[in-house]
PDB file of C-alpha atoms and ligand atoms in Angstrom:
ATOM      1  CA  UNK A 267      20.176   0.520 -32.795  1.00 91.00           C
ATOM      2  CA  UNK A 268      22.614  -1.532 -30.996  1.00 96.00           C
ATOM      3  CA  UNK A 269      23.408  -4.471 -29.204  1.00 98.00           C
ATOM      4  CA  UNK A 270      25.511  -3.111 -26.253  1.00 98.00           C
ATOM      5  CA  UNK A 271      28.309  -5.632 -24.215  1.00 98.00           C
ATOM      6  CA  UNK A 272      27.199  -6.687 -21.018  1.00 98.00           C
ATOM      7  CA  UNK A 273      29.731  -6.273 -17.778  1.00 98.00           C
ATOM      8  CA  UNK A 274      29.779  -9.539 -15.420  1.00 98.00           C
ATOM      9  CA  UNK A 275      30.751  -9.549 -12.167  1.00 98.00           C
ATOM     10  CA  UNK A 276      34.553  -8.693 -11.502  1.00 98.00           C
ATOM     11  CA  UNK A 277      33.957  -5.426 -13.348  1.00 98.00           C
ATOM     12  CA  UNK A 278      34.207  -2.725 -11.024  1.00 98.00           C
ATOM     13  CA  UNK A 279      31.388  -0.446 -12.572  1.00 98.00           C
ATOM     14  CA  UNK A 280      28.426  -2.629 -11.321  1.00 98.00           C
ATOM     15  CA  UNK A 281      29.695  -1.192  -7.973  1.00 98.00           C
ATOM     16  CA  UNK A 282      29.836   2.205  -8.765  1.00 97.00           C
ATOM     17  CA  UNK A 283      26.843   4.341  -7.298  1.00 92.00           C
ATOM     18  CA  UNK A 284      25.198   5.905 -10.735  1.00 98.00           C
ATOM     19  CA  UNK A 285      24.695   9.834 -11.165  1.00 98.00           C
ATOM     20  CA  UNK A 286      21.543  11.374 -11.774  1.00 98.00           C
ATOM     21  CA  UNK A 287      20.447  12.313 -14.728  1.00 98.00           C
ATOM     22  CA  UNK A 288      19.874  15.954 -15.400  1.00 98.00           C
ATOM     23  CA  UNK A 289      18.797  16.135 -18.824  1.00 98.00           C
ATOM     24  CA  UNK A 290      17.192  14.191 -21.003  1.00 98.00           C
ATOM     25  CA  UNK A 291      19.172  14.498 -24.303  1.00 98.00           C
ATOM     26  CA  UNK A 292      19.138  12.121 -27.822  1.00 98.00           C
ATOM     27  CA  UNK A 293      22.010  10.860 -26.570  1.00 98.00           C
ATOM     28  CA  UNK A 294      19.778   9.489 -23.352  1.00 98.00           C
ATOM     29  CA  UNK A 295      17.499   7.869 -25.334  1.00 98.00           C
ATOM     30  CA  UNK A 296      19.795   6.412 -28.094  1.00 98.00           C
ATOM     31  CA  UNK A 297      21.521   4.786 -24.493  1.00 98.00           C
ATOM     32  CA  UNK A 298      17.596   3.748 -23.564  1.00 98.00           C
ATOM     33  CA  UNK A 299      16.623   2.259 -27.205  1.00 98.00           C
ATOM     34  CA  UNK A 300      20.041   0.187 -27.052  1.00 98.00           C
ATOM     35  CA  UNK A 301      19.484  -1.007 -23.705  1.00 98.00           C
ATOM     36  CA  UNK A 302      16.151  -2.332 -24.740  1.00 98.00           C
ATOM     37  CA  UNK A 303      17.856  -4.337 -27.728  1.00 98.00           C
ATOM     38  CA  UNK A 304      20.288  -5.893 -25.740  1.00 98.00           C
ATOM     39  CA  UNK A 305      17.793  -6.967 -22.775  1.00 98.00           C
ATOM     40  CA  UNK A 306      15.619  -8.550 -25.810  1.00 98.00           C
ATOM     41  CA  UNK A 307      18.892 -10.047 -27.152  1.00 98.00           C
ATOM     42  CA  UNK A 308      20.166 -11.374 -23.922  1.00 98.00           C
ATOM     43  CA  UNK A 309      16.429 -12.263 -23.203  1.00 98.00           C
ATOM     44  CA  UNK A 310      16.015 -10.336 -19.655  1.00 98.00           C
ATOM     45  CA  UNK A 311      13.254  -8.873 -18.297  1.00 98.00           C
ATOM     46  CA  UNK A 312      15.654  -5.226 -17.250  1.00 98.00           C
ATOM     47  CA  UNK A 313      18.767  -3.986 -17.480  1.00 99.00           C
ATOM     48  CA  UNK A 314      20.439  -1.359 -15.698  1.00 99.00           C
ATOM     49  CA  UNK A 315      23.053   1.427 -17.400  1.00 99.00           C
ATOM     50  CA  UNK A 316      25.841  -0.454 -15.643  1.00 99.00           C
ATOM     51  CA  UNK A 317      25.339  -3.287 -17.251  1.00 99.00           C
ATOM     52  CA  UNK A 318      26.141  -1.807 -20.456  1.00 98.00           C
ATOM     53  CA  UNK A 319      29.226   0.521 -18.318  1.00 98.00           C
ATOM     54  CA  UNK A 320      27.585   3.587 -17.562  1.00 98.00           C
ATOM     55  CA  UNK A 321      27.477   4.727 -14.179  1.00 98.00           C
ATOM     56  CA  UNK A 322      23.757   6.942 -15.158  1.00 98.00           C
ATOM     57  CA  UNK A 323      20.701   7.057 -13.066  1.00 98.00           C
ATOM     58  CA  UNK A 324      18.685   5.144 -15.673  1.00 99.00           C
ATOM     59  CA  UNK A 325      17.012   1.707 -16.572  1.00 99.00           C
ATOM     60  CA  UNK A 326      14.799  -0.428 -18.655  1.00 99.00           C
ATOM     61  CA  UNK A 327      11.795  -3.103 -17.704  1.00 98.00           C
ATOM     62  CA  UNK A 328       9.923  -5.559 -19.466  1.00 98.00           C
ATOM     63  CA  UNK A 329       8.020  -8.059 -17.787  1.00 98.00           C
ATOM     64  CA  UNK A 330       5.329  -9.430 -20.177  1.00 97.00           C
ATOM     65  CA  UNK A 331       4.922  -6.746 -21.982  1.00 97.00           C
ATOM     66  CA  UNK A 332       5.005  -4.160 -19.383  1.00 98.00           C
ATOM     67  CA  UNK A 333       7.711  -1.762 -20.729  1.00 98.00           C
ATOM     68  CA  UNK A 334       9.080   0.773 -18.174  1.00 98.00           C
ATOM     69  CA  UNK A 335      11.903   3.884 -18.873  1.00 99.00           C
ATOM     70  CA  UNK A 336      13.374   4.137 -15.239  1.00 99.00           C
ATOM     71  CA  UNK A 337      15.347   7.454 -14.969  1.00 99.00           C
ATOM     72  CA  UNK A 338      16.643   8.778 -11.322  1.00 98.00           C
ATOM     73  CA  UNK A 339      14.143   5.839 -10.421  1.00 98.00           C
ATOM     74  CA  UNK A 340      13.300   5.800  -6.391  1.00 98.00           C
ATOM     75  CA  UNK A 341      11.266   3.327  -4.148  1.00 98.00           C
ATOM     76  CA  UNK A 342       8.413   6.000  -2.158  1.00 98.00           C
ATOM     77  CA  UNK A 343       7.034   2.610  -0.617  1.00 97.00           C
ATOM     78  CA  UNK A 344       6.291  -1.253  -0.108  1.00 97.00           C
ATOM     79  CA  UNK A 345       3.787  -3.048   0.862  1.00 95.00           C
ATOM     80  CA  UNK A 346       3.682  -6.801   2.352  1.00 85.00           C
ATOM     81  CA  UNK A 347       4.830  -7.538   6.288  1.00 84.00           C
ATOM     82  CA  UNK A 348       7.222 -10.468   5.278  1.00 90.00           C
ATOM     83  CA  UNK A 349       9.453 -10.332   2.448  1.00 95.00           C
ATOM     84  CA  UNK A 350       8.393 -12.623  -0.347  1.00 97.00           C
ATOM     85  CA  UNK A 351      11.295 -15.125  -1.262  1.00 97.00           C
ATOM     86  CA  UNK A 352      11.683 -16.240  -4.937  1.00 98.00           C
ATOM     87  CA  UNK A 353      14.886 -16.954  -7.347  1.00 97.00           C
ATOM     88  CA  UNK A 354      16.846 -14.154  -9.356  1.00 98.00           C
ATOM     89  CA  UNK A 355      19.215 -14.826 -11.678  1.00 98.00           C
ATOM     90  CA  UNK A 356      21.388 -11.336 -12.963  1.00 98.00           C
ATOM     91  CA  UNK A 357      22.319 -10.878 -16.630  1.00 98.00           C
ATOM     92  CA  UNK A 358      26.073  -9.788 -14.850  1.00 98.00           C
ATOM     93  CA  UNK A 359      26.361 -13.045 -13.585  1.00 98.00           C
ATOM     94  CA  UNK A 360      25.097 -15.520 -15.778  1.00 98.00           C
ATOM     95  CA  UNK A 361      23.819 -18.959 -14.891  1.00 97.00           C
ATOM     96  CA  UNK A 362      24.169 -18.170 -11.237  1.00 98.00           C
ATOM     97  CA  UNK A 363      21.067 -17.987  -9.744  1.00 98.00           C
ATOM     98  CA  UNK A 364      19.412 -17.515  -5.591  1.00 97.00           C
ATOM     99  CA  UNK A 365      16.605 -16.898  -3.669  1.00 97.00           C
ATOM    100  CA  UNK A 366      16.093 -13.206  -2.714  1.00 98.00           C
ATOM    101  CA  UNK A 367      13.636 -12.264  -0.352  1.00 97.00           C
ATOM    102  CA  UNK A 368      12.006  -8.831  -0.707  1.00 97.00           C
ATOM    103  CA  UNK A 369       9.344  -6.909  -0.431  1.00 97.00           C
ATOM    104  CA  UNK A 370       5.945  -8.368  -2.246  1.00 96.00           C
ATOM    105  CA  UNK A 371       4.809  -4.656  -3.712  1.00 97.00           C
ATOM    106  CA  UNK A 372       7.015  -1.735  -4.597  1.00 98.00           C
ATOM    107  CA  UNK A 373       6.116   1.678  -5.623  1.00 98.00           C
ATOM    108  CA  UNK A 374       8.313   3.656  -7.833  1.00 98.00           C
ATOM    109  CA  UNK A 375       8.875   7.369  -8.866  1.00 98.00           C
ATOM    110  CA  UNK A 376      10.607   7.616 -11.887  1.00 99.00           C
ATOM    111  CA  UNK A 377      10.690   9.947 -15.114  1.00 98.00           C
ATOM    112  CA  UNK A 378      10.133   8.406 -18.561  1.00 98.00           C
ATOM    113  CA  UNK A 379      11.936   9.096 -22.130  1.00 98.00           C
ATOM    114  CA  UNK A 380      10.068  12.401 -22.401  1.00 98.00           C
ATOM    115  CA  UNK A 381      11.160  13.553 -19.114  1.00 98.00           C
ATOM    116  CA  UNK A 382       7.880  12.692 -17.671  1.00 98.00           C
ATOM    117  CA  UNK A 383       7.404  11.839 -14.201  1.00 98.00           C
ATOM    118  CA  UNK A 384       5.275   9.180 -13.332  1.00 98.00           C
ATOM    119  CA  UNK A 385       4.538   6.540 -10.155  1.00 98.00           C
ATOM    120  CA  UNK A 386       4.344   3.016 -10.936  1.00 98.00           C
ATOM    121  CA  UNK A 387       3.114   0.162  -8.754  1.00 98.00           C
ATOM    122  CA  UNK A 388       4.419  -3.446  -9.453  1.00 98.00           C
ATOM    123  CA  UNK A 389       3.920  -7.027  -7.067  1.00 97.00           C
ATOM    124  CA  UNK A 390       5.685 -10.267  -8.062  1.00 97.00           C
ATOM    125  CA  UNK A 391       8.324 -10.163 -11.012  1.00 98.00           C
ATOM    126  CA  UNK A 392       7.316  -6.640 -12.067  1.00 98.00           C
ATOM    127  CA  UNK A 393       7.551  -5.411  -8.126  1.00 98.00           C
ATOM    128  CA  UNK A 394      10.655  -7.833  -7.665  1.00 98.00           C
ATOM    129  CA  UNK A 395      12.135  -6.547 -11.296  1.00 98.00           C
ATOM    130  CA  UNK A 396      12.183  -2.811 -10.518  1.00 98.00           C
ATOM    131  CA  UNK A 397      13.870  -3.257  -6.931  1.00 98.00           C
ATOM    132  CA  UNK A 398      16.484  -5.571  -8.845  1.00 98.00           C
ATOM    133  CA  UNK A 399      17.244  -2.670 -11.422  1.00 98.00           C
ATOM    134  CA  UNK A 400      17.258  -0.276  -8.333  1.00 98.00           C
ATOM    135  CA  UNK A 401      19.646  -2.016  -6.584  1.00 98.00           C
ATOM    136  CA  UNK A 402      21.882  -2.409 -10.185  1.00 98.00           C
ATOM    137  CA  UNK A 403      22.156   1.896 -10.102  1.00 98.00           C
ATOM    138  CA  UNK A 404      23.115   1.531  -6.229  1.00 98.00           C
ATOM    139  CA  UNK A 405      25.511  -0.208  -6.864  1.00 98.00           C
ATOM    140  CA  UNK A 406      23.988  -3.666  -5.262  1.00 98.00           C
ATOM    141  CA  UNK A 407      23.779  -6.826  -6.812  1.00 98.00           C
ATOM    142  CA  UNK A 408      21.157 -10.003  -5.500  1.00 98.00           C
ATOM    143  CA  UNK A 409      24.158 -12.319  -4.523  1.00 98.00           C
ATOM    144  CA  UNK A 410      24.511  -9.598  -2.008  1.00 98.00           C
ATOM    145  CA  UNK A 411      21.265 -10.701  -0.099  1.00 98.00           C
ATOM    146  CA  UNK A 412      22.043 -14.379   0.017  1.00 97.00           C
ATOM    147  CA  UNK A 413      23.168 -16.252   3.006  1.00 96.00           C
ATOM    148  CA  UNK A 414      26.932 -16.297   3.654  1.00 97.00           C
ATOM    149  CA  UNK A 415      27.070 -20.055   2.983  1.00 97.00           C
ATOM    150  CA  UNK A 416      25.044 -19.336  -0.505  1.00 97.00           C
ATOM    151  CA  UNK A 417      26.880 -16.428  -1.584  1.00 97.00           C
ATOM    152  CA  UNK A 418      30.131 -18.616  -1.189  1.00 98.00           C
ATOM    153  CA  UNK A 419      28.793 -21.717  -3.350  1.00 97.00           C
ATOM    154  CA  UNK A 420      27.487 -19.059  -5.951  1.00 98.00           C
ATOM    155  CA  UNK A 421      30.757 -17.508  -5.812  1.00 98.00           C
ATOM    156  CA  UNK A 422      32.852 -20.240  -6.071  1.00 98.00           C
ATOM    157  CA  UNK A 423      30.818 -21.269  -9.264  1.00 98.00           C
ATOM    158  CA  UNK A 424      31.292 -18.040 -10.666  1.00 98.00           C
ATOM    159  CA  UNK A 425      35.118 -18.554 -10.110  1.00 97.00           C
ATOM    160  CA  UNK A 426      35.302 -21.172 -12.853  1.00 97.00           C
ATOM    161  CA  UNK A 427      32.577 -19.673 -15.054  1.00 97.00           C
ATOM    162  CA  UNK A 428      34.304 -16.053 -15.130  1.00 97.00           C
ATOM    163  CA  UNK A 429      37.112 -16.999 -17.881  1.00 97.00           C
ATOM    164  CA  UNK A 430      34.132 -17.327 -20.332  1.00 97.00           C
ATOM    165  CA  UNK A 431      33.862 -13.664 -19.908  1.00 98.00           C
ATOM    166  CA  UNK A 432      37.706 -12.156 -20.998  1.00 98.00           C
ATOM    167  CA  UNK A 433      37.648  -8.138 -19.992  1.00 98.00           C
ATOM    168  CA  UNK A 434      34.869  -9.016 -17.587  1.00 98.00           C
ATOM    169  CA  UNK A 435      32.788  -8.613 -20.906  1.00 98.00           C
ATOM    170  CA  UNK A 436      29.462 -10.262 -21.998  1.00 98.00           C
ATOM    171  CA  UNK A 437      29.356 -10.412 -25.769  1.00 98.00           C
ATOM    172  CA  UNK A 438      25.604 -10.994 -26.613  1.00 97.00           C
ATOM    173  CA  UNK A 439      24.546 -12.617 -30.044  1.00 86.00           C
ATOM    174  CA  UNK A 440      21.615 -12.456 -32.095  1.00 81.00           C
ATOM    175  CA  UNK A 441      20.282 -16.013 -32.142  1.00 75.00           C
ATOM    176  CA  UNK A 442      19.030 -16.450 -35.800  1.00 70.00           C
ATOM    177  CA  UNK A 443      15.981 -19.212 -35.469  1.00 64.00           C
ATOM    178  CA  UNK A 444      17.673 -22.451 -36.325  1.00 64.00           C
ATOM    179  CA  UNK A 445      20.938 -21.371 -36.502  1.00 59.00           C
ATOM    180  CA  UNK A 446      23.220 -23.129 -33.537  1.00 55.00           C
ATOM    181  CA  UNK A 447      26.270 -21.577 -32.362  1.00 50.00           C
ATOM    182  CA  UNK A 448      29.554 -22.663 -30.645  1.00 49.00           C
ATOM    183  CA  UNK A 449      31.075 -20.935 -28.527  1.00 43.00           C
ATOM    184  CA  UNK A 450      34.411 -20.958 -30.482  1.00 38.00           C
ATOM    185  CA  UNK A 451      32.514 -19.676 -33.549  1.00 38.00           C
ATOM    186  CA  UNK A 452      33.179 -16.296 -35.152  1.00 35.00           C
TER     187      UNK A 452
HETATM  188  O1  K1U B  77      19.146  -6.744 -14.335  1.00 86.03           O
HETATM  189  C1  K1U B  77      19.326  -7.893 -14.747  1.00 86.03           C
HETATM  190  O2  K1U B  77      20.349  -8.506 -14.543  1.00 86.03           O
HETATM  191  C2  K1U B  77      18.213  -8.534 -15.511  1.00 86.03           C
HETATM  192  C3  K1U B  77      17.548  -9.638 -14.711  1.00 86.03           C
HETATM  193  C4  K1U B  77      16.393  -9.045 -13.939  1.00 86.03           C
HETATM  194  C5  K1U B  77      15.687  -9.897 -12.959  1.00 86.03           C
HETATM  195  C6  K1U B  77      15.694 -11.271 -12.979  1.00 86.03           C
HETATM  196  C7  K1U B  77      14.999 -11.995 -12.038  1.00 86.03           C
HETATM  197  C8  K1U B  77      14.293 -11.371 -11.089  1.00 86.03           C
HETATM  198  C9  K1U B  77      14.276 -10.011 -11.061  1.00 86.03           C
HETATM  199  C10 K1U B  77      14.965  -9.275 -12.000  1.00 86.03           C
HETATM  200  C11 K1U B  77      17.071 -10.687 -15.699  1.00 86.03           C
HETATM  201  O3  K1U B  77      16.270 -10.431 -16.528  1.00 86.03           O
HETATM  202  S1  K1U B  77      17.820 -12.212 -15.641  1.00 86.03           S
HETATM  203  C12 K1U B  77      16.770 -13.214 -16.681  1.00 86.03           C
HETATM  204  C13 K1U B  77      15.776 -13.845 -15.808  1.00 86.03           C
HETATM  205  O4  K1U B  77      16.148 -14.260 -14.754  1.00 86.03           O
HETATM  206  C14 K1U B  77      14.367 -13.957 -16.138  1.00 86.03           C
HETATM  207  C15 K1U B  77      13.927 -13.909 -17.430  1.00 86.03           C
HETATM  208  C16 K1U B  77      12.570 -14.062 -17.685  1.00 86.03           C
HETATM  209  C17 K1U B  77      11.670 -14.256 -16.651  1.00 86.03           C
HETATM  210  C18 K1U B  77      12.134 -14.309 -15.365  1.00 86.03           C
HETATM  211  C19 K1U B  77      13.486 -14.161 -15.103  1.00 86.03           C
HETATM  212 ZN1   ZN B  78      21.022  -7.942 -12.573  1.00 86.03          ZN
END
């Protein structure tokens, strides 16, 4: 397995539309197993496949231990009148965080490794997790939802955090336990 780059924002495939997927191949789930390692590695709770920079219908969850293949995922319905409001942050945009307001409860249709399909019903992070990954294969991102005058302060933050990221690229590291790193380290 492999730890896969991650695209930031400025990359023009996290606002690319995905394709469906038709098949599920090896290949698929070699993509699914990597996508898993690098959420653990970047410690997320999902990841969509244009994070990594493939415009495919497919994604990965795990909130607490709730793990969840999402391929050609769709929303059938949500519950809640008023849209619960609570902070994202987006492994894309790193260390820029806002308050989203969505739906409270979300259910899914997706199909699973095996090419299963299955419904799945989730309410706070899981529920707020599987319309962020959603929005990831729409090409949508959560500083999209934020007020005008929020979206600009995020922005302009991620204006002089984006030359971390050369290529629009992510690299994430293993952390070894007790090891510290600089960021000028090889
Ligand atoms: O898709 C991504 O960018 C992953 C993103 C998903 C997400 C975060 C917050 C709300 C909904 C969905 C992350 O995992 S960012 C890491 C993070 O914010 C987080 C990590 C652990 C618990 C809670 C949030
Ligand atoms: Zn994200």
């Amino acid at each position: 397995m492999s730890i896969l780059d991650i695209r930031v924002l400025g990359d023009p495939v996290l606002r690319k539309p995905t394709t469906p997927i038709i098949e599920v191949t090896d290949e698929l789930r070699r993509l699914i197993a990597n996508m898993f390692e690098t959420m653990y590695a970047a410690e997320g709770i999902g990841l969509a496949a244009p994070q990594v920079g493939r415009s495919d219908r497919v994604a990965v969850v795990d909130v607490e231990g709730a793990k969840y293949v999402l391929i050609n995922p769709r929303i059938v319905s949500t519950q809640g009148a008023t849209k619960e409001i609570a902070e994202e942050g987006c492994l894309s945009i790193p260390d820029i965080y806002g308050d989203v307001g969505r739906p409270a409860i979300v259910t899914i249709r997706a199909m699973d490794e095996n090419g299963n399909e299955y419904e799945a019903t989730g309410s706070e992070l899981l529920g707020r997790c599987f319309q962020h990954e959603i929005d990831h294969l729409d090409g949508k991102l959560f500083i999209d939802y934020l007020s005008p005058l929020k979206r600009k302060a995020a922005l302009s933050k991620w204006e002089k955090a984006k030359g971390e990221y050369p290529g629009s690229i992510r690299k994430v590291r293993t952390e070894v336990k007790g090891e510290h790193h600089r960021d000028t380290e090889m």
